[in-house]
XYZ file of C-alpha atoms in Angstrom:
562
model
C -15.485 9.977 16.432
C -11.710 9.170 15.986
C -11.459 5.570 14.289
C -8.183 4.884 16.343
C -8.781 7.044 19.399
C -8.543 4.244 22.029
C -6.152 2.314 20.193
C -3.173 0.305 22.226
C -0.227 2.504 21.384
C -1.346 5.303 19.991
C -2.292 6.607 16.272
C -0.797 9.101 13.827
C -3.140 11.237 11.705
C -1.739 11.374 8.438
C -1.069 14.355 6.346
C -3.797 13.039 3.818
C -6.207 13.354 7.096
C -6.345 9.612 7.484
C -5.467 7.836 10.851
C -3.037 4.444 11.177
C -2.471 2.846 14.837
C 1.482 3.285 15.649
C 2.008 0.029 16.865
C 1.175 -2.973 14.093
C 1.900 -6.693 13.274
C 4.278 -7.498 10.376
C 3.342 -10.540 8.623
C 6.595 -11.361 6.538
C 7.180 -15.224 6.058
C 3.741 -15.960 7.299
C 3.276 -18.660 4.845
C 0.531 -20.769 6.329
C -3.422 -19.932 7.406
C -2.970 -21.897 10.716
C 0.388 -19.521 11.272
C -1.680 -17.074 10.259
C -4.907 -17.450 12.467
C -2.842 -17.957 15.349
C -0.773 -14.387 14.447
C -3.803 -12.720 14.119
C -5.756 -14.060 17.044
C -3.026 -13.022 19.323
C -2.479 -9.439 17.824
C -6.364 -8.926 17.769
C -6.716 -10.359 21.532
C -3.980 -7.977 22.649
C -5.181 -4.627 20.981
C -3.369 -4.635 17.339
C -5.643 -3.000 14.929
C -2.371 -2.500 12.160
C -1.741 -5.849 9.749
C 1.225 -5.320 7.148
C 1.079 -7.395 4.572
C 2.400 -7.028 0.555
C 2.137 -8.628 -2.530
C 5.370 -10.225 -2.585
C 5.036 -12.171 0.791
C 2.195 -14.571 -0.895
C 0.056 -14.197 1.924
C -2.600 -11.499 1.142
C -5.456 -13.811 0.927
C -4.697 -15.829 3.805
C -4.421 -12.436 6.528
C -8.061 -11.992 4.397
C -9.033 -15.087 5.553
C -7.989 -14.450 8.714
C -9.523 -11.378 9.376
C -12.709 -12.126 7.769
C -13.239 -15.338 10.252
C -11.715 -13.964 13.374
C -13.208 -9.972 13.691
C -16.252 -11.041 14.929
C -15.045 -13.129 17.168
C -13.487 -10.465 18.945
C -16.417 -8.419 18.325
C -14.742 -6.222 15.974
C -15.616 -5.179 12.161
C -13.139 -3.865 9.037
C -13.798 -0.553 10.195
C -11.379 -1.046 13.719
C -8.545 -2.401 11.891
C -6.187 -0.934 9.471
C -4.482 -3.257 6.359
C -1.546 -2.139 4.715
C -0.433 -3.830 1.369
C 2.532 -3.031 -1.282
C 3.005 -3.792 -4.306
C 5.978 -4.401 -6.599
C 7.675 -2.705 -9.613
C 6.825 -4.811 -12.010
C 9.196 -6.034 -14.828
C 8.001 -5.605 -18.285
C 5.968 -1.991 -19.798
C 2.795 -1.074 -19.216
C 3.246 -0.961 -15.492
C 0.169 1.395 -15.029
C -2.226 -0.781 -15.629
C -0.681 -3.731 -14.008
C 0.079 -2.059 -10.785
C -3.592 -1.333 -10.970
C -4.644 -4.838 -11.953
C -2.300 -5.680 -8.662
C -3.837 -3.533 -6.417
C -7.214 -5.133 -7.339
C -6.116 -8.542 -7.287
C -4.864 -7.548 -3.494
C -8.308 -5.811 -2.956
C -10.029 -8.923 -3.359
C -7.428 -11.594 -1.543
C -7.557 -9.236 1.272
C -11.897 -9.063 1.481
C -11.959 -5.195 2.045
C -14.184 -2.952 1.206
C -11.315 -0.185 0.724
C -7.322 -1.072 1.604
C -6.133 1.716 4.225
C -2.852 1.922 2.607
C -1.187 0.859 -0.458
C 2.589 1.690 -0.553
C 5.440 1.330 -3.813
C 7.054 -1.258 -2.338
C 10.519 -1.018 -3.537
C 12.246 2.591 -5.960
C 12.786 -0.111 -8.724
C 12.318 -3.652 -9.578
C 13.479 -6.489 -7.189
C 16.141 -7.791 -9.915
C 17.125 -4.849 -12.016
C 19.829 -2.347 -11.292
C 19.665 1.002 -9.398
C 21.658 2.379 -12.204
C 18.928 2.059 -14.795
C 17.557 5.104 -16.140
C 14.253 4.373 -16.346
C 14.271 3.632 -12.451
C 12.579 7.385 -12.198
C 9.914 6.878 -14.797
C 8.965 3.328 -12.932
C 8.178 4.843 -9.866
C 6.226 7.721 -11.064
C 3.851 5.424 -13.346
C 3.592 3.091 -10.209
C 2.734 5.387 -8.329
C 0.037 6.952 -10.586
C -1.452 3.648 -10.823
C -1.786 4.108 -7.137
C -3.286 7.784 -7.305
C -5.943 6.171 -9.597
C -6.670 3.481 -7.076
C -7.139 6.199 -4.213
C -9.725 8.374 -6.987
C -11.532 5.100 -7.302
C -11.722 4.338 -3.574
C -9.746 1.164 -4.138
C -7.250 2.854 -1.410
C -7.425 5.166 1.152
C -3.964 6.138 1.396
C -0.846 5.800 -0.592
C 2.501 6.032 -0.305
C 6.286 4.362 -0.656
C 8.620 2.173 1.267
C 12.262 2.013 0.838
C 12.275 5.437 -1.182
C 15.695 7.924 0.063
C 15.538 11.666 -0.213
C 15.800 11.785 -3.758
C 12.750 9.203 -4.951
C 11.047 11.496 -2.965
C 12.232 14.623 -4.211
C 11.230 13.382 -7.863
C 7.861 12.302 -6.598
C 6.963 15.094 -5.010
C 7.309 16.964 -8.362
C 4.486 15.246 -10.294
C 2.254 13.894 -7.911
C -1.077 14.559 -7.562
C -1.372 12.922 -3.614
C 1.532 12.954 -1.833
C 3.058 10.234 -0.130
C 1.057 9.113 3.467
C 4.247 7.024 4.515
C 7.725 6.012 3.556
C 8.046 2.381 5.218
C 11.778 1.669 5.584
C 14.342 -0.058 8.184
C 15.029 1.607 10.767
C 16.920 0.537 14.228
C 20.072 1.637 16.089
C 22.401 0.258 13.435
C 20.391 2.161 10.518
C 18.772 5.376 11.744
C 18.576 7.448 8.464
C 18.479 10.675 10.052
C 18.320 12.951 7.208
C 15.810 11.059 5.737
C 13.622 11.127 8.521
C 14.086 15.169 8.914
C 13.021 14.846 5.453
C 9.867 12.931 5.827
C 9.056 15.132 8.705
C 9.396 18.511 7.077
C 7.244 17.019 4.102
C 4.600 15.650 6.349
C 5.394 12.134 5.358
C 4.775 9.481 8.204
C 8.308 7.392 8.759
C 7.070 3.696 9.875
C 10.134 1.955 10.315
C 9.933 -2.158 9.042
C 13.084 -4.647 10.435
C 12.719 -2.456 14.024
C 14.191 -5.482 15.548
C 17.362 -5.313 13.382
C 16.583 -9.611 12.296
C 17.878 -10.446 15.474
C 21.407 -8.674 14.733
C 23.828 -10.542 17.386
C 26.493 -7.310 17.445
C 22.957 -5.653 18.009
C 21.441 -7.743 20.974
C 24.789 -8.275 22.771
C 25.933 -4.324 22.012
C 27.070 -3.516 25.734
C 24.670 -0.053 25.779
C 21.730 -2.377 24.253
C 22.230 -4.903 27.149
C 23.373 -2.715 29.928
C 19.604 -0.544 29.021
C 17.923 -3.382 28.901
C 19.151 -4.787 32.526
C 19.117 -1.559 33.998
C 15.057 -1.268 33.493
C 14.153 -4.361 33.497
C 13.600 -4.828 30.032
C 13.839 -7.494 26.814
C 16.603 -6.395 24.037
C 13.315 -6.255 20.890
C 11.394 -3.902 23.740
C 14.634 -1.518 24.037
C 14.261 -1.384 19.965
C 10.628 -0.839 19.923
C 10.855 1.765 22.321
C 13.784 3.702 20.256
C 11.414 3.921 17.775
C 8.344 4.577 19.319
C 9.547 7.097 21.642
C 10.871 8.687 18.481
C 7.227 9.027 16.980
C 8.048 6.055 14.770
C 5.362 3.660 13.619
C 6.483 -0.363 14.141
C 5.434 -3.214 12.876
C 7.165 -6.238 14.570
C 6.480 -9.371 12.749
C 5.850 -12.976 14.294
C 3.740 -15.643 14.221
C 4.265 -16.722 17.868
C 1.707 -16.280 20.057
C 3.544 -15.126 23.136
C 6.020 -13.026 21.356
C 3.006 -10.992 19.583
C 1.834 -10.611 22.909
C 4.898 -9.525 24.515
C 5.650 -7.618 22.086
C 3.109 -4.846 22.240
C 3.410 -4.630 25.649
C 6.732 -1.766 25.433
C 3.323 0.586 24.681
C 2.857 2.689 28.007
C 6.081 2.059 29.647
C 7.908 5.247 31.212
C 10.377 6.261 28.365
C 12.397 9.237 27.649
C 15.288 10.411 24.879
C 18.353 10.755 26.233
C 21.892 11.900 24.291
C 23.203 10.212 21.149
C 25.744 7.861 22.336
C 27.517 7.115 17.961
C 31.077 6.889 20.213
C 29.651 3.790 21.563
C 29.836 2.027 17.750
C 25.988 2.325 18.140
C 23.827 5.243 16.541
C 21.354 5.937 18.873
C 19.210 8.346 20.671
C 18.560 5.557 23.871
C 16.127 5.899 26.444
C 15.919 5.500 29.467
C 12.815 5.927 32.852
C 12.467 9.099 34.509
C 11.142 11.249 36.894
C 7.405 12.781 35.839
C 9.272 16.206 36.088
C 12.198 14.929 33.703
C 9.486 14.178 31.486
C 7.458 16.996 31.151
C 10.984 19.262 30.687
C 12.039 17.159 27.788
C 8.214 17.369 26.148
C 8.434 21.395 26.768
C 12.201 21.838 25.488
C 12.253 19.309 22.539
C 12.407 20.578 19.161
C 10.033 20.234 17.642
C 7.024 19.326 19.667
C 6.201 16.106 19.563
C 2.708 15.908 20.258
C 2.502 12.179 20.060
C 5.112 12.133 23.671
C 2.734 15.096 25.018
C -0.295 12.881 24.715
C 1.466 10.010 26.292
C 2.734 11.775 29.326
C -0.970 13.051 29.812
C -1.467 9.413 29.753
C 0.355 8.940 32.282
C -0.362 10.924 34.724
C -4.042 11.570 34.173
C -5.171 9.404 37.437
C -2.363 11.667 39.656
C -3.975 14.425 38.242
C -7.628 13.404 39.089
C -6.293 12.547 42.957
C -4.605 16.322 42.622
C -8.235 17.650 41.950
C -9.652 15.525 45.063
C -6.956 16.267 47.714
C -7.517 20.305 46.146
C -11.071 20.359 47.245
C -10.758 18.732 50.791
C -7.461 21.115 51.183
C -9.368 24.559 50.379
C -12.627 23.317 52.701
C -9.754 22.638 55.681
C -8.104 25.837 54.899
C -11.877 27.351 54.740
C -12.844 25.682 58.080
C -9.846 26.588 59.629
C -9.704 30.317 59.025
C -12.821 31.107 61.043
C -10.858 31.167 63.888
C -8.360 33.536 62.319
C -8.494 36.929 60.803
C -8.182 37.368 57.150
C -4.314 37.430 55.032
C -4.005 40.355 52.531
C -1.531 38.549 50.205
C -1.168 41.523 48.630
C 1.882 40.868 46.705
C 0.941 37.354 46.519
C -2.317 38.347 44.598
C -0.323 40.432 42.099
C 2.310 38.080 41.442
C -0.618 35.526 40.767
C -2.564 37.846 38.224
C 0.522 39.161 36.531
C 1.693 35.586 35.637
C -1.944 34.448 34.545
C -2.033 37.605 32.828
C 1.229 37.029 30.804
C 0.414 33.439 30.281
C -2.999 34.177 29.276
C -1.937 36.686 26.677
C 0.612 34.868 25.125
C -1.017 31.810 24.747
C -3.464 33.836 22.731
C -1.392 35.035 20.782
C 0.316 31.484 19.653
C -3.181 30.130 19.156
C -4.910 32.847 17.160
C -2.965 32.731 14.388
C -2.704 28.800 14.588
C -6.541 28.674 14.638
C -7.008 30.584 11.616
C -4.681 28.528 9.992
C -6.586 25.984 10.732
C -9.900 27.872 9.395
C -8.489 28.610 6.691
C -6.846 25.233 5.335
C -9.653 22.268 6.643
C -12.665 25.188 6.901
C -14.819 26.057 9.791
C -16.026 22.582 10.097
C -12.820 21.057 9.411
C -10.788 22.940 12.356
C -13.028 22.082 15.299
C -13.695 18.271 13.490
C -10.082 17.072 12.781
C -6.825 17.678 14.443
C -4.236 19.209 12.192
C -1.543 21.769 12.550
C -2.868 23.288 15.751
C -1.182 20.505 17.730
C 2.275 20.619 15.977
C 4.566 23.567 16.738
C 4.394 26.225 18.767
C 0.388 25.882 18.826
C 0.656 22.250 20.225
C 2.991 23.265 22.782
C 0.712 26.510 24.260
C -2.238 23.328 24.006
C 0.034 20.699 26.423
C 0.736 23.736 28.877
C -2.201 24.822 28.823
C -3.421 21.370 30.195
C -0.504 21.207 33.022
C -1.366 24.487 33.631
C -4.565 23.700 34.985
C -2.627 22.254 38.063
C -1.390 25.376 38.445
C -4.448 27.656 37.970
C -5.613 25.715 41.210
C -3.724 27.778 43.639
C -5.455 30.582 43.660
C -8.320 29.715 45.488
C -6.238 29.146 48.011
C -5.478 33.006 47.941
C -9.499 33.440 48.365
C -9.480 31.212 51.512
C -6.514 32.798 53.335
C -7.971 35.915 51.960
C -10.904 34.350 53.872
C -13.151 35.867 50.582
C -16.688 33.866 49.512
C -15.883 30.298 47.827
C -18.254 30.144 45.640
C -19.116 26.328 44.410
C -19.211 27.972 40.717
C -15.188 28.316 41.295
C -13.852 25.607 42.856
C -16.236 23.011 40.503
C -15.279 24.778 37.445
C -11.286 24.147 38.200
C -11.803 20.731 39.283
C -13.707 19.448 36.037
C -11.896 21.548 33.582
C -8.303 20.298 34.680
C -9.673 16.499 34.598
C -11.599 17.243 30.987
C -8.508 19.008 30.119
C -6.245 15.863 30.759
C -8.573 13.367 29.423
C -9.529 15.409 25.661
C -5.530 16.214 25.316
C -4.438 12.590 25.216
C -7.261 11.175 23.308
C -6.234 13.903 20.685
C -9.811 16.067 21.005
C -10.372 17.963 17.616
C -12.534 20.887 18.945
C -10.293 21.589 21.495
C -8.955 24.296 19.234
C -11.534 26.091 19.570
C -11.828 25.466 23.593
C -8.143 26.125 24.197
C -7.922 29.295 21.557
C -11.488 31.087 23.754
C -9.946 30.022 27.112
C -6.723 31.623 26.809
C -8.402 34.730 25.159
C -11.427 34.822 27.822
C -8.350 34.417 30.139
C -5.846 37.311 28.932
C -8.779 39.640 29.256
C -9.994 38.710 32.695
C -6.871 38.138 34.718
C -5.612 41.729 33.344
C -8.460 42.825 34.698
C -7.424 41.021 38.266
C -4.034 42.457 37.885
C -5.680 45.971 37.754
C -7.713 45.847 40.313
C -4.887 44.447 42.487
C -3.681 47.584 41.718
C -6.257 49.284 43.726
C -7.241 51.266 40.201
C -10.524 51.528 39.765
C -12.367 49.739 36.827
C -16.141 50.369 35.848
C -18.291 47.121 36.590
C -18.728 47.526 32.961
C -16.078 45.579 32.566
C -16.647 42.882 34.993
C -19.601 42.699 33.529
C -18.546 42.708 30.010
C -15.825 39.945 31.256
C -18.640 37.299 32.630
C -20.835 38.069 29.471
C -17.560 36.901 27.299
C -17.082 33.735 29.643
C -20.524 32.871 28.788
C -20.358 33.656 25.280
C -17.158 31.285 25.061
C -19.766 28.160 26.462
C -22.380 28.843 23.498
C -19.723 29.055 20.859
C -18.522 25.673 22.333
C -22.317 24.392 22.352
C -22.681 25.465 19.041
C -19.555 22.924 18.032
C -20.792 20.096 19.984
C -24.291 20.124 18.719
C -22.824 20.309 15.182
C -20.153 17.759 15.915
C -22.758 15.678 17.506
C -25.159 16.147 14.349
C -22.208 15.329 11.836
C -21.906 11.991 13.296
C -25.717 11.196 13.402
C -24.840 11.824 9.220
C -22.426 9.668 8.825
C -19.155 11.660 9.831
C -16.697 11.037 11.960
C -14.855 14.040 13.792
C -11.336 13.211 15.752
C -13.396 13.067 19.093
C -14.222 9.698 21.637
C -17.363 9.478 22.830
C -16.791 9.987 26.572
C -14.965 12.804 26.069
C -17.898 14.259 23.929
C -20.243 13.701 26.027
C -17.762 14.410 29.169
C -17.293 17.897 27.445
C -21.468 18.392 26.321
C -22.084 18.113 29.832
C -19.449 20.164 31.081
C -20.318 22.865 29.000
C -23.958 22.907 29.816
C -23.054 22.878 33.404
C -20.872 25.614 33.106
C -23.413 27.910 31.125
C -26.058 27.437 33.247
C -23.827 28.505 36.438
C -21.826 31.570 34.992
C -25.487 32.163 33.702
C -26.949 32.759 37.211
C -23.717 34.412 38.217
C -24.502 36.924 35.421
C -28.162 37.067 36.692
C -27.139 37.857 40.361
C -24.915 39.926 39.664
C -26.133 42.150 36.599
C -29.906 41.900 36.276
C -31.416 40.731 40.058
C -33.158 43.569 41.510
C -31.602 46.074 38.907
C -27.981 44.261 39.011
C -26.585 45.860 41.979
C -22.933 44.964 41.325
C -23.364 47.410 37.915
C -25.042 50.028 39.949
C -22.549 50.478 42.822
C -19.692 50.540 39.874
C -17.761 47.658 42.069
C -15.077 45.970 41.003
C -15.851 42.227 40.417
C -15.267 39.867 42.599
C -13.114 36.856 40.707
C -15.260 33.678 39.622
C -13.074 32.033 37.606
């Protein structure tokens, strides 16, 4: 199951297939244990599972200490938080083997069994010059050093901090692993665009450090900074966690205050959106502000790219609407049901079209953004790999088609309120298989559900076939039942190629893996599945094999089920 799945504020999933909580506690001039124990205690009580320490703040062994004495106090073990460390560019030669002796010495102050990320922490040494010419070979053996550390399962990830476009650039020459992270400053007054597009385009996670721009007074008291904050109700350092966050930008606030650890992670969840650059304001910014639950989802759909992190978040958000949608939908269609005895049946005719032609369209095109995005996905994790960890299928086009098709299951409730007016037989097969797919749909989306590539990529292919079929019949052309029944007979194929995954998924972690699923939402989904296999099963029996499958005999058209 995913290591950070429920974690306050979110996680990334690295490019080296590793995951790191977005939100985290900086531990910069933290120079005592009781400092330290109270930091810690705070960020652990309030849902921080991210401590950032590094060599040259002289306080590895005492966030050790702390962690070691106060996990199982709050019932947690190594394994639900995530250390990062740095280490220096030496002075002297042989840096290769120092950096390594470092990492070890770090390894041991910090009581780990493995350190979840080491990162360069500076492109050359703290006192030498950035004109030096052997800046470039510095880096590179630091960095090996590193890459030995991560073969040795010292580290689990590496990468830099501080680095511009062209450390990376040389780096990205010779390595072996490429960089996890580049850890730099980042905050309206420094926003390094280009060398965020960089880090994105190279699959390099940005984490910004100094987020709260050391308390910058032309910062705090900047009139757009202040007039945000009023206007919403927040704190200036929540305004500057938020432009990151919202930006998909790992944080890692430091304090040693109690309260201000505690307020501080509390800018996860609130209602944020980008809004315009605002640079003629002396500030360079992308500032956010609340909106509307429409105003989000149209800035999710049209921002380039797809940011999958805000898509998750919005699900978030309105997953308990959602759920109340799905309640107020059933009493609705039984009213509409009742009512309609007393009335003679709507033909809806165009309605009916209109409603296939658009599922039809949406269908097929969703298939055909997913196919390819699935076999990608085959063919660089494996067959295991695509339906265990989430990769590329949730970026890009692919992870937009996923987030619609979630909303979309809002949507896809209407028509049954064409089969009531239509006053047509409401089968409980119908209206329970839209009410528990839109609420699994909402819940596996923003927990970030690995095998829902698979479930997503046979949906909308199931789906392009069968509502073409609708549109058809709508028509009035006449189609064999061969094809409704070849339709059902796909629908249930779809549910044993998804038992197939769970079972495995399930037996993988019974050995010792862990696949990018929770375990409600497993289980949520087994269920579901088995539910849904056994009904379209006895549909399929009616229908097709009970006394010599009369629908297939008669050569009727199919009556919709799904």
């Amino acid at each position: 199951m995913a290591r950070f799945g429920n974690t306050r504020g979110g996680y990334v999933r690295m490019a080296d297939g590793y995951e790191m909580p977005l939100f985290g506690l900086g531990t910069y001039k933290i120079t005592t244990q009781k400092d330290m124990d109270r930091a810690v205690d705070a960020a652990l009580k309030n849902g921080y599972r991210l401590f950032d320490t590094a060599f040259a703040y002289s306080n590895e062994e005492l966030l050790g200490n702390s962690l070691q004495r106060l996990l199982p106090e709050h019932n947690l073990t190594q394994a639900d938080v995530f250390v990062t460390t740095k280490v220096p560019i030496l002075s002297g030669d042989n840096k290769k083997d120092r950096t390594y002796e470092v990492v070890c010495e770090s390894l041991k102050k910090l009581q780990l069994g493995a350190i979840d990320l080491v990162l360069v922490h500076y492109p050359r040494e703290w006192s030498g010059s950035d004109k030096n010419p052997k800046n470039q070979t510095d880096r590179i053996e630091v960095y090996q050093a590193l890459e030995r550390c991560k073969e040795e399962g010292k580290v689990r990830s590496i990468g830099v901090s501080n680095f511009e476009i062209r450390h990376l650039q040389e780096l990205l020459q010779v390595c072996r692993y490429r960089p996890a992270v580049n850890q730099c400053e980042f905050h309206p007054f420094c926003c390094r665009r280009e060398l965020l597009e960089y880090c994105r385009q190279q699959e390099i996670f940005f984490e910004a450090f100094t987020s709260l721009a050391r308390q910058d007074p032309k910062l705090y008291k900047n009139e757009v900074v202040v007039r945000i904050a009023e206007n919403h109700k927040m704190d200036v350092p929540h305004v500057l966690l938020a432009f990151a966050l919202t930006q998909h930008i790992g944080v890692i606030p430091k304090s040693s205050n109690p309260d201000r650890v505690a307020e501080n992670i509390n800018v996860v969840g609130k209602k944020l959106t980008l809004k315009d650059r605002v640079a003629d304001r002396g500030i360079d910014a992308s500032f956010l502000h609340p909106s509307s639950e429409m105003a989000g989802l149209l800035d999710i759909i049209t921002e380039s790219p797809f940011n999958y992190e805000a898509a998750r978040q919005y699900t978030r958000e309105i997953q308990w609407p959602a759920f109340w949608i799905s309640m107020i939908y059933v009493v609705v269609i039984f009213s509409i049901k009742a009512i309609m005895t007393n009335f003679k049946p709507f033909e809806l005719k165009p309605a009916l079209t209109f409603w296939n032609a658009w599922l039809a369209v949406f269908s097929i095109a969703g298939s055909l953004v997913t196919t390819p995005a699935l076999l990608s996905a085959i063919y660089s994790q494996g067959l295991t790999g695509s339906y265990c960890h989430s990769g590329a299928f949730f970026e890009g086009a692919s992870g937009l088609w996923s987030f619609v098709f979630c909303i979309s299951k809002i949507a896809e409730l209407g028509d049954t309120i064409l089969i009531v007016l239509r006053k047509k037989p409401l089968m409980f097969l119908h209206w329970y298989h839209h009410v528990l797919t839109l609420n699994y749909g909402f819940l596996s989306f923003m927990e970030n559900t690995a095998f829902n590539t698979w479930i997503i990529w046979l949906n909308f292919s199931v789906h392009a076939i069968m509502y073409s079929y609708y549109l058809t019949t709508s028509f009035k052309i006449r189609v064999p039942a061969v094809i409704a029944r070849s339709i059902t007979f796909l629908q249930i194929l779809q549910f044993v190629i998804t038992h197939l995954i769970l079972f495995h998924v399930g037996y993988l972690y019974l050995n010792g893996t862990q696949c990018d699923v929770t375990g409600h939402t497993y289980f949520l989904c087994l269920g579901m599945e088995i539910s849904y296999l056994v009904l379209f099963g006895n549909f399929f029996y009616q229908s097709y094999i009970k006394n010599g499958g009369k629908k297939f005999k008669k050569e009727q058209v199919t009556k919709k089920s799904d």
